[in-house]
Short mmCIF file of C-alpha atoms in Angstrom, two decimals:
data_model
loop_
_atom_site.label_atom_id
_atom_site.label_comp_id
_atom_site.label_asym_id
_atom_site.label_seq_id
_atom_site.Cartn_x
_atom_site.Cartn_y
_atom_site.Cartn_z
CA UNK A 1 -1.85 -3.11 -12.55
CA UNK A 2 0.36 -4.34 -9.88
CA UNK A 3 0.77 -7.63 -9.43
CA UNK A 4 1.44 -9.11 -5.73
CA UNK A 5 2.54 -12.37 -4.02
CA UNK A 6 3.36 -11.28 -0.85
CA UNK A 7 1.55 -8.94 1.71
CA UNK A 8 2.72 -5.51 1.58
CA UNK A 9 3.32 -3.46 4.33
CA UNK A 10 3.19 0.26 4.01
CA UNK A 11 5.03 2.56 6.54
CA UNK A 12 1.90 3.61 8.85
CA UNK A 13 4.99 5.89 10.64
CA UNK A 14 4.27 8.49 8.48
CA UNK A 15 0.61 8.78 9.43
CA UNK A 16 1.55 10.84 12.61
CA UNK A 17 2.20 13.49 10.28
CA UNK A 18 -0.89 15.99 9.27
CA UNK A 19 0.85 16.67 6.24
CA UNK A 20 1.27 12.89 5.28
CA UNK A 21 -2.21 12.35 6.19
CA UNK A 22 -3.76 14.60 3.86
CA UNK A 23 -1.25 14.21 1.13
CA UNK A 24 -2.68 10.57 1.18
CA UNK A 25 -6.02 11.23 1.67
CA UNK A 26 -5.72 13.93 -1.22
CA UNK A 27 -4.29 11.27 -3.67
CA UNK A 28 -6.21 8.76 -2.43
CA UNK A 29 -9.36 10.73 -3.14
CA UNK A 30 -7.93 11.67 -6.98
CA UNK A 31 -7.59 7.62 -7.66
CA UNK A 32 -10.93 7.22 -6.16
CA UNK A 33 -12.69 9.28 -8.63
CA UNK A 34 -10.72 8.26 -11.31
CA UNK A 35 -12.37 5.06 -10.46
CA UNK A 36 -15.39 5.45 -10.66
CA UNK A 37 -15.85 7.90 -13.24
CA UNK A 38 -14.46 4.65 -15.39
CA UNK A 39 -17.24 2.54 -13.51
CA UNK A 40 -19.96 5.34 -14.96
CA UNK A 41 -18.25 5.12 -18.55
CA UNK A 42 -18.50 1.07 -18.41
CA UNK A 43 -21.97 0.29 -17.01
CA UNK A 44 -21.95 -3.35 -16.77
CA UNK A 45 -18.90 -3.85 -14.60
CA UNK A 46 -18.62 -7.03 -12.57
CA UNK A 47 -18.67 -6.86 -9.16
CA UNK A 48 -15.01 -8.72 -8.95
CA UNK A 49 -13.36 -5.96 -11.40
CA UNK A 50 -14.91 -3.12 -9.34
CA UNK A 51 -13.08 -4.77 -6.02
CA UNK A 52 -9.70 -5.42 -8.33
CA UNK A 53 -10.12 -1.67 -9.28
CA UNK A 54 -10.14 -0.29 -5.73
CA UNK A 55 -7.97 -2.45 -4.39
CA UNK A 56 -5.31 -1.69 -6.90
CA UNK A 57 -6.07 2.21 -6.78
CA UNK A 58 -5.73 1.88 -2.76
CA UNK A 59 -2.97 -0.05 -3.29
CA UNK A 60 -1.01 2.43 -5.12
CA UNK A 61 -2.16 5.36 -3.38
CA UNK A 62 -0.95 3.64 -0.22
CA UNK A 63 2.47 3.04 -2.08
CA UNK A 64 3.15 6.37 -3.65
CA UNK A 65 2.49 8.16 -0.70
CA UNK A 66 3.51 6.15 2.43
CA UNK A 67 6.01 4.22 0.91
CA UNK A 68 7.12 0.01 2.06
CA UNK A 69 8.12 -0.97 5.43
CA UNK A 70 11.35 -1.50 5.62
CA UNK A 71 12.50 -5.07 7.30
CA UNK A 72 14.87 -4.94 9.89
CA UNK A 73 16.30 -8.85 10.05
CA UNK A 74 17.94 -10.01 13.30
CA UNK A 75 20.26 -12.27 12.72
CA UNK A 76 19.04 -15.82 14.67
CA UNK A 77 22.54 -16.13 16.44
CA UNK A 78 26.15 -14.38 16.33
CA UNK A 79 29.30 -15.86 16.34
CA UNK A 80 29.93 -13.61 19.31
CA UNK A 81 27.39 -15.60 21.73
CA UNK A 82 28.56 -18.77 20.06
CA UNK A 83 32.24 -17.98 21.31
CA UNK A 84 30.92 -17.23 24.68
CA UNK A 85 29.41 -21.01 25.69
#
């Protein structure tokens, strides 16, 4: 299981592509029923793990396929527009 501090942000750029699209909704789909065919094997899941469960399995999907954001940092000021004043 991943384990996460921070938000993650997934590249949603990629979702303009069909093939992206169904590649995640493919996978996505796969992890789902993965899921739950380990929720019919356990019967008395809690309702906590089943939300820990999906959420990690959307999680995932979302990572594999998509991939991060990538952060683009501006620098708060340059020594450029300090010279200038």
């Amino acid at each position: 299981m991943i384990e996460q501090t921070a938000l993650q942000r997934f590249s949603r750029a990629f979702l303009r592509h069909a093939d992206k699209v169904n590649e995640l909704k493919i996978t996505l789909n796969d992890s789902l029923q993965t899921l739950q065919d380990l929720q019919e094997e356990q019967e008395e899941m809690i309702m906590e793990d089943n939300w820990k469960e999906f959420r990690e399995a959307l999680t995932s999907t979302c990572q594999e396929v998509l991939g991060c954001k990538k952060h683009h940092h501006k620098e708060w000021f340059s020594m450029e527009k300090v010279n200038k004043k």
